[in-house]
Coordinates of C-alpha atoms in Angstrom, one line a residue:
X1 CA -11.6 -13.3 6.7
X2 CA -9.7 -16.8 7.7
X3 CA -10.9 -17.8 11.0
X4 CA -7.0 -17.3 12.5
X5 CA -7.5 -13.7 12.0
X6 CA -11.1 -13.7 13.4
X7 CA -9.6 -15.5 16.4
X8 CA -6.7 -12.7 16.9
X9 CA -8.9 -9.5 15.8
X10 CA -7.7 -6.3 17.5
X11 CA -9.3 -3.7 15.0
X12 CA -12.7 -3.4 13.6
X13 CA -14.0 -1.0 11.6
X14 CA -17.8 -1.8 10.7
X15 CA -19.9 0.7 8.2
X16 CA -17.7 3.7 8.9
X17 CA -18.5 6.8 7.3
X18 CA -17.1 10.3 8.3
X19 CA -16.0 13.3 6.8
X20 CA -15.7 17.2 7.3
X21 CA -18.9 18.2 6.1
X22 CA -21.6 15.7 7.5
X23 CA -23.3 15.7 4.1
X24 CA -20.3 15.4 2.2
X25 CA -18.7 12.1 3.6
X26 CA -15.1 11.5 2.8
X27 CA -15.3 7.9 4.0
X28 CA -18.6 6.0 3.3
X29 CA -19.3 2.2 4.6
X30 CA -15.8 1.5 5.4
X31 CA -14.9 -2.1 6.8
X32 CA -12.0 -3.8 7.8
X33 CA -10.4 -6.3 10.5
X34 CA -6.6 -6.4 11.6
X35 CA -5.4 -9.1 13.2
X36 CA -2.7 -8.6 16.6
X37 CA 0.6 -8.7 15.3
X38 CA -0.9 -7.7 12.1
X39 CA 1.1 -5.1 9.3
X40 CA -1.2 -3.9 7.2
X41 CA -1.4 -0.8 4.4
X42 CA -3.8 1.7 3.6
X43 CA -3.0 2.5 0.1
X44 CA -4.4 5.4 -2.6
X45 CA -4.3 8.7 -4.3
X46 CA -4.1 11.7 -2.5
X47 CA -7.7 12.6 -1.1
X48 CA -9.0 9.2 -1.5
X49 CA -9.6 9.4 2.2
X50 CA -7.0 7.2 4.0
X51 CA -5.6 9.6 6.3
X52 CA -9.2 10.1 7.0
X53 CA -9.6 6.6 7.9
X54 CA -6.2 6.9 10.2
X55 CA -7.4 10.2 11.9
X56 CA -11.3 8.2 12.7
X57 CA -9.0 5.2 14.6
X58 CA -6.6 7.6 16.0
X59 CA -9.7 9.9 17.5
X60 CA -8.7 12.9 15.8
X61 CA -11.8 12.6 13.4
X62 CA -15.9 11.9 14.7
X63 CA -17.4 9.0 12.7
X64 CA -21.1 10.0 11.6
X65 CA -21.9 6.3 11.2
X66 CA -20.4 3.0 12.0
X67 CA -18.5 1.5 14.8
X68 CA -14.4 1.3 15.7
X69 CA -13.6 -1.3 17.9
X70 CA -10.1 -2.2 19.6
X71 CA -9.9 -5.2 21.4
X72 CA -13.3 -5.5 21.6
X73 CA -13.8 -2.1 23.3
X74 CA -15.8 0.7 21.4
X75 CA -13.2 3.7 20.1
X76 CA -16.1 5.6 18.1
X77 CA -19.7 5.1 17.0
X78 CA -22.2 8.1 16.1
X79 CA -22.6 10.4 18.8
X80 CA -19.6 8.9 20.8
X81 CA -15.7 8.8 20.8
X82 CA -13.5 7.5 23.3
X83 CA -10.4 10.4 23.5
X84 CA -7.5 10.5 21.6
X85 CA -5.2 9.7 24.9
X86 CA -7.5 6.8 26.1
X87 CA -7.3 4.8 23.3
X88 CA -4.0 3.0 23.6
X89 CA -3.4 3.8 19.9
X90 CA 0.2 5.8 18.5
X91 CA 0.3 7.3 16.0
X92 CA 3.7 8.6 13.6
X93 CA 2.9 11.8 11.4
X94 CA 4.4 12.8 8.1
X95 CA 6.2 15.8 9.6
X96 CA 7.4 14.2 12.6
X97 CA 5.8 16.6 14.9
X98 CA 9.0 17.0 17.5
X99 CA 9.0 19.4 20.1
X100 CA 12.3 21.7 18.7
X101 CA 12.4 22.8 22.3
X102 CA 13.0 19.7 23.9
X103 CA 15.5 17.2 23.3
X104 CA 15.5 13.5 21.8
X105 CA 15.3 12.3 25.5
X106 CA 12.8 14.6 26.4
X107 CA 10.6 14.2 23.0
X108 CA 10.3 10.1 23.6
X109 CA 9.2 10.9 27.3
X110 CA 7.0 13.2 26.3
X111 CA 4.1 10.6 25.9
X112 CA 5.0 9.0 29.5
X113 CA 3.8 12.2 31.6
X114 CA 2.2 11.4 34.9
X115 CA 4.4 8.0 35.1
X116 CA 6.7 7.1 37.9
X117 CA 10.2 9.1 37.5
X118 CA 12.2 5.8 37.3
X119 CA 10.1 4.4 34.4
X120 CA 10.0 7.4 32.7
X121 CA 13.6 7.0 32.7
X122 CA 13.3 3.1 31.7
X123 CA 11.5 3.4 29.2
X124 CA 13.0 5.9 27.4
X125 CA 16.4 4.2 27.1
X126 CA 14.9 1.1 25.8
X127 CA 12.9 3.2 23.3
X128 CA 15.9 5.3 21.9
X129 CA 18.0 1.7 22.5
X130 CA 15.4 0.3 20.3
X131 CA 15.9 2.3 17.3
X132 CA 19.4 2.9 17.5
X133 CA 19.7 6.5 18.9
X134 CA 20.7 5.9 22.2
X135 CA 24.0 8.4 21.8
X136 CA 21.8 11.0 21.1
X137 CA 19.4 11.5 23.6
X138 CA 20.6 14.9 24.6
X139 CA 20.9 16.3 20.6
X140 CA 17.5 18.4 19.6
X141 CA 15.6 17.8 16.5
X142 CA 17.5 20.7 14.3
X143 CA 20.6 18.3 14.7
X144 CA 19.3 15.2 13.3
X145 CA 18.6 13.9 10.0
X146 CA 15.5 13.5 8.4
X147 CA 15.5 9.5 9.2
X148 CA 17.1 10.2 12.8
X149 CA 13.7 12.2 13.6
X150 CA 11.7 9.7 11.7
X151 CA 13.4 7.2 14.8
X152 CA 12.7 9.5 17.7
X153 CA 8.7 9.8 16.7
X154 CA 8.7 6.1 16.4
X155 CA 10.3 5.6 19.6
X156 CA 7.7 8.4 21.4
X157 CA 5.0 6.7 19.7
X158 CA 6.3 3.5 21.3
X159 CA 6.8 4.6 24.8
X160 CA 3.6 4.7 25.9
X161 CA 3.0 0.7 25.2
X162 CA 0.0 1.5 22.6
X163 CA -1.9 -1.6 21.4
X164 CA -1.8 -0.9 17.8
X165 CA 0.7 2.1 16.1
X166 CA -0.7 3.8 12.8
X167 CA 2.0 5.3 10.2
X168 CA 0.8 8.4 8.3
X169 CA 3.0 8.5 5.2
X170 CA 6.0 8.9 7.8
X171 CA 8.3 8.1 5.0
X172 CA 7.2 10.7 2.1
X173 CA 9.7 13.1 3.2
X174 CA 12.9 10.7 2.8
X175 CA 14.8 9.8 -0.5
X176 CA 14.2 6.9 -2.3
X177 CA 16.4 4.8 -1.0
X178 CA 16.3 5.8 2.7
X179 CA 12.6 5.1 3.3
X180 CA 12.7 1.9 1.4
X181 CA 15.7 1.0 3.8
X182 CA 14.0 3.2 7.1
X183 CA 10.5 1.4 5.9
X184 CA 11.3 -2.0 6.2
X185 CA 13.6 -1.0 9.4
X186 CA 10.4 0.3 10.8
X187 CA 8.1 -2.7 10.1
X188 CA 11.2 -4.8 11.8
X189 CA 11.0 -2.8 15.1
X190 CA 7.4 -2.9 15.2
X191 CA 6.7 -6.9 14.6
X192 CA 10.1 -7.6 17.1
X193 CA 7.8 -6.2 19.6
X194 CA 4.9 -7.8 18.6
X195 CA 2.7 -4.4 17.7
X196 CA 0.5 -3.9 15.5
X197 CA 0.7 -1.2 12.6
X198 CA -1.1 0.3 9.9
X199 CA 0.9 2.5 7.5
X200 CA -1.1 4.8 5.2
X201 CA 1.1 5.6 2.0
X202 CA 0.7 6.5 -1.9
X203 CA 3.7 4.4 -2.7
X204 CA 2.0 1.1 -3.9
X205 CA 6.4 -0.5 -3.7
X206 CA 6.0 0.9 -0.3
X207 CA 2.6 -0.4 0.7
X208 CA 3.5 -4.2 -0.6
X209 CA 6.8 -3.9 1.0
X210 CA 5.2 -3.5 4.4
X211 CA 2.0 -5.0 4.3
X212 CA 0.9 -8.5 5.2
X213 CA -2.6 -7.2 3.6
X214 CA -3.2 -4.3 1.7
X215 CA -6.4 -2.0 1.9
X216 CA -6.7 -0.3 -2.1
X217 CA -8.9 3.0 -1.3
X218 CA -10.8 5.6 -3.8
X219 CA -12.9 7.7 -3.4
X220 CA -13.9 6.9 0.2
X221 CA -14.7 3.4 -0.1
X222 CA -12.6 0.1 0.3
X223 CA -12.4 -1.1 -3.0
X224 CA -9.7 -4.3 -2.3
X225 CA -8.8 -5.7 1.4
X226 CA -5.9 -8.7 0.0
X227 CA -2.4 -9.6 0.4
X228 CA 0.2 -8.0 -2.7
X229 CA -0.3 -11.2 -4.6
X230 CA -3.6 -11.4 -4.8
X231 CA -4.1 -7.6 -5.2
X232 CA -1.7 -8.0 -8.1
X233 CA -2.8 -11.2 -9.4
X234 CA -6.1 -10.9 -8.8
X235 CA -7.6 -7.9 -8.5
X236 CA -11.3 -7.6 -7.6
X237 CA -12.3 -4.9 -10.1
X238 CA -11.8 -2.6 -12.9
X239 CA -10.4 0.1 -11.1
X240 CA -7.6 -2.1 -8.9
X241 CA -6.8 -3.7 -12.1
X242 CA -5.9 -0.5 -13.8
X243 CA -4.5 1.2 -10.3
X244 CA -2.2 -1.8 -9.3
X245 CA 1.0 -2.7 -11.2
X246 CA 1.4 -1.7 -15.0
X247 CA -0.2 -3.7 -17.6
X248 CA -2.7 -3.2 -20.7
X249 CA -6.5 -4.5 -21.1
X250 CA -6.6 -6.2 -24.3
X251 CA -10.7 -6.3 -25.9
X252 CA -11.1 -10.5 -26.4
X253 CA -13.6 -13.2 -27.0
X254 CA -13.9 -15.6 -24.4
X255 CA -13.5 -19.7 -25.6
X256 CA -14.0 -21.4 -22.0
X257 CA -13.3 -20.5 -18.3
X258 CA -9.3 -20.7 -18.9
X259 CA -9.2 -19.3 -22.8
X260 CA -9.3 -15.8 -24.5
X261 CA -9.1 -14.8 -28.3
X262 CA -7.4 -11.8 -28.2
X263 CA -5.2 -9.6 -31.2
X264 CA -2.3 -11.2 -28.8
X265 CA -3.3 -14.8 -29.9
X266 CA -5.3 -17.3 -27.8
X267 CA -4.0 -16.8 -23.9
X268 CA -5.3 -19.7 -21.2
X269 CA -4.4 -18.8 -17.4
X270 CA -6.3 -19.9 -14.2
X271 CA -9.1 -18.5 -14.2
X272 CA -10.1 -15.1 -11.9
X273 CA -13.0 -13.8 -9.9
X274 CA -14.8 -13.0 -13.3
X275 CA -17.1 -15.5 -14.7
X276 CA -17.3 -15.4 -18.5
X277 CA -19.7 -17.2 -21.2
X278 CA -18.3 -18.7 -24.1
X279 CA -18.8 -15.9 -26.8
X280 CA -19.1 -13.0 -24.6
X281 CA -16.8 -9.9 -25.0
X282 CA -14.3 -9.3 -22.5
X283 CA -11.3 -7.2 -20.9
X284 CA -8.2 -9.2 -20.5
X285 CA -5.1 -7.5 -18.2
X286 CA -2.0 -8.5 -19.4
X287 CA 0.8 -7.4 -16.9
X288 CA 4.4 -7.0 -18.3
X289 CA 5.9 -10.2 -17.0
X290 CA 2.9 -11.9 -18.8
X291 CA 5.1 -11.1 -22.5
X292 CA 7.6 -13.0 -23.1
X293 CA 10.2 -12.7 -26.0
X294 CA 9.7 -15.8 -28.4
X295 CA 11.9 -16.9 -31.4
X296 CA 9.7 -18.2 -33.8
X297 CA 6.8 -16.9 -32.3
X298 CA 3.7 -16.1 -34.7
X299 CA 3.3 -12.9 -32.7
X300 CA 5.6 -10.4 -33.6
X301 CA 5.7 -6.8 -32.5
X302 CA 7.2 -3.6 -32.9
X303 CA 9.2 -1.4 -30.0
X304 CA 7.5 2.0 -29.8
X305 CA 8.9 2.9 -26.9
X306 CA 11.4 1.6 -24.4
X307 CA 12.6 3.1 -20.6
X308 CA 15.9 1.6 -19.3
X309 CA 15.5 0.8 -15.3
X310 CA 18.8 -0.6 -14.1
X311 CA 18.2 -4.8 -14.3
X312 CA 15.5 -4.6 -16.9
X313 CA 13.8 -2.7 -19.7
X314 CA 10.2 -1.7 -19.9
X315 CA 9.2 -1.8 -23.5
X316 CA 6.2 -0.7 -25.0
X317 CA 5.4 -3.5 -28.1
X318 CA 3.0 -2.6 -30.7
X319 CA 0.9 -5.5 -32.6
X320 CA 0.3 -5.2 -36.1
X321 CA -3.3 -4.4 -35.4
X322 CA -2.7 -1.4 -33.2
X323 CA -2.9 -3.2 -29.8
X324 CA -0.1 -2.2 -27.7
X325 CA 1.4 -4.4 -24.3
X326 CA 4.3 -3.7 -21.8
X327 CA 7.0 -6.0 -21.4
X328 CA 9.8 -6.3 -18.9
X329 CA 13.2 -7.6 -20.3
X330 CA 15.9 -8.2 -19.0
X331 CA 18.6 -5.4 -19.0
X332 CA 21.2 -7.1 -21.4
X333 CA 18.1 -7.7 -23.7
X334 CA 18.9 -4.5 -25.7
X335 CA 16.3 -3.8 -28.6
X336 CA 16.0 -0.5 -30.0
X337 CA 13.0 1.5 -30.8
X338 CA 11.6 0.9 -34.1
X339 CA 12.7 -3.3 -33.8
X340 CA 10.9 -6.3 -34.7
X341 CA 10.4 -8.7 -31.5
X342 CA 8.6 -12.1 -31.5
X343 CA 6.6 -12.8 -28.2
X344 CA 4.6 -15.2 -26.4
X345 CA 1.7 -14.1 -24.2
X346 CA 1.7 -16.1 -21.4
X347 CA -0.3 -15.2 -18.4
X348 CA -0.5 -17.1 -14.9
X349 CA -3.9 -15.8 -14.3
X350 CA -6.3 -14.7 -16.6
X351 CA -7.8 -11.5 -15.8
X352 CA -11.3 -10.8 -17.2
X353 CA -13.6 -7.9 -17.1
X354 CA -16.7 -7.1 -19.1
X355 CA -15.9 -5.1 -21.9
X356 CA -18.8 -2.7 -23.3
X357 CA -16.9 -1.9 -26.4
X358 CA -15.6 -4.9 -27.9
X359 CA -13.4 -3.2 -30.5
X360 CA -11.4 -0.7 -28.0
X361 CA -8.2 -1.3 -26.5
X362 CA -8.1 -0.2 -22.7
X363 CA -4.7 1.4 -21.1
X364 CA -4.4 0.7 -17.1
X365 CA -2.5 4.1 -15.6
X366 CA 0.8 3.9 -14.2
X367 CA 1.7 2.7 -10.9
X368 CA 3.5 5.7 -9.9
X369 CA 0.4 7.7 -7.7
X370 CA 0.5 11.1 -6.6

């Protein structure tokens, strides 16, 4: 933790562990600081226990262990949590959760009950000013698109002036394209009002697009607290390695802190978290914009398999011993399966695991998460 984010710490979650069942924790030993003005993602498969995590700040979930802190005051510890509607905390579900009865007007004010008449009224025009739906304050729910409600629960969320605004996959409802556009319209909003938010999302495009860090989460624990590059670049273990991106692990021999034998040919990169002894058997991660296509190149492959994405090409390449890497060509680079392409492999940083079985070749799984 830098010490600008120590000096600007809003959030702290220290040791939290809470679940359903108090013997079978869904979260266990959680910790994490977000700094004011902060965006930050929660990011994992479904039932890795984010949501969990966002229900525990929100107050909606009892921690059995641990401390949540806002501002320096205490949310929840064992045996004690502040109430939902104390906490200055909003929170935006998936499904929106808009009154049908009321109106958009009457939804955003919703949060403001017991305020003075006039800044009920205030408020609530700046709010539905704010996100751009300030011609439909008298239209109900049933009349508005999917990312017209998404707006009015952001702007209800809003109203009440909350310290920090959490996100709980608000956007998995939407098409592709409008909750990339609504997503990054959202994290706009939030910072141009100088709030803090944490979205919680299986989307890993979604979770770098928003985040200024990025919380990777499995199986209850906090397995990766970085920004995208270094999540990407330089992931802490196995399982972010293989969870983050696309890429294959290659087995290799280590030469020196910057240089791998591998079936690939020697690779030399900056060196990662791992430390490796000359001789010793390791994992390398080789990312598809590591391969490169080479003329002349001793290394030459063989297309297996290729899937066309618009301004590039995702190939599968197959080595002549087996081995097989991903590359990303570009789209007017047009090879067909069953070719012959000469490539370099040319990673910016280099990788490096322990690898157990020296003479296996180790897949990472896609980036796409359900």
């Amino acid at each position: 933790m830098n010490d600008s984010v120590c000096a600007d710490l809003l959030l702290e979650l220290e040791a939290v562990t809470c679940g359903y069942d108090p013997t079978r924790p869904v979260v266990r030993g959680l910790s994490m600081r977000v700094a004011k003005g902060e965006m930050v993602g929660l990011l994992g498969s479904s039932g890795c226990g984010k949501t969990t995590v966002l229900r525990a700040i929100a107050g909606f979930h009892p921690v059995v262990s641990g401390q949540i802190t806002l501002g320096g005051v205490t949310l929840s510890k064992s045996g004690f949590s502040l109430p939902p509607e104390k906490r200055r905390v909003g929170m935006v579900f998936q499904d929106y959760a808009l009154f049908p009865h009321l109106n958009v007007e009457q939804n955003v004010a919703y949060g403001l009950k017991g305020a003075a008449k006039e800044l009920i009224r205030t408020t609530t025009r700046e709010m539905l000013e704010l996100v751009g739906l300030e011609s439909m304050a008298r239209r109900h729910p049933h009349e508005l698109s999917g990312g017209q409600q998404q707006r009015v629960a952001l702007a209800r969320a809003l109203a009440p002036r909350p310290e920090l605004i959490l996100l709980d996959e608000p956007f998995s409802n939407l098409d592709v394209d409008l909750r990339e556009r609504l997503g990054l319209e959202v994290r706009q909003i939030l910072i141009s009002q100088g709030m803090t938010g944490i979205l919680v999302t299986h989307d890993q495009r979604e979770a770098f697009a928003w985040g200024d860090r990025v919380g990777v989460v499995h199986e209850g624990t906090l397995r990766q607290w970085g920004t995208p590059y270094e999540l990407y670049h330089q992931p802490a273990d196995l399982f972010v390695a293989g969870f983050i991106g696309q890429g294959t692990f290659l087995s290799g021999t280590c030469e020196g802190v910057d240089r791998v034998r591998t079936a690939a040919g020697v690779l030399q990169g900056r060196p990662g978290g791992y430390t490796a002894r000359v001789g010793d058997a390791v994992r390398v991660l080789i990312r598809p914009d590591d391969v490169q296509e080479e003329e002349g190149s001793p290394i030459v492959t063989r297309v297996v398999r290729r899937a066309f994405q618009g301004a590039s090409t995702l190939y599968t390449l197959e080595l002549d011993s087996g081995c097989q890497l991903q590359s990303l060509f570009p789209s007017h680079v047009d090879h067909a399966v069953g070719d012959r392409v000469a490539i370099r492999v040319a990673p910016d940083h280099l990788v490096l695991f322990a690898n157990p079985n020296p003479g296996l070749v180790y897949e990472c799984r896609p980036s796409t998460l359900d």
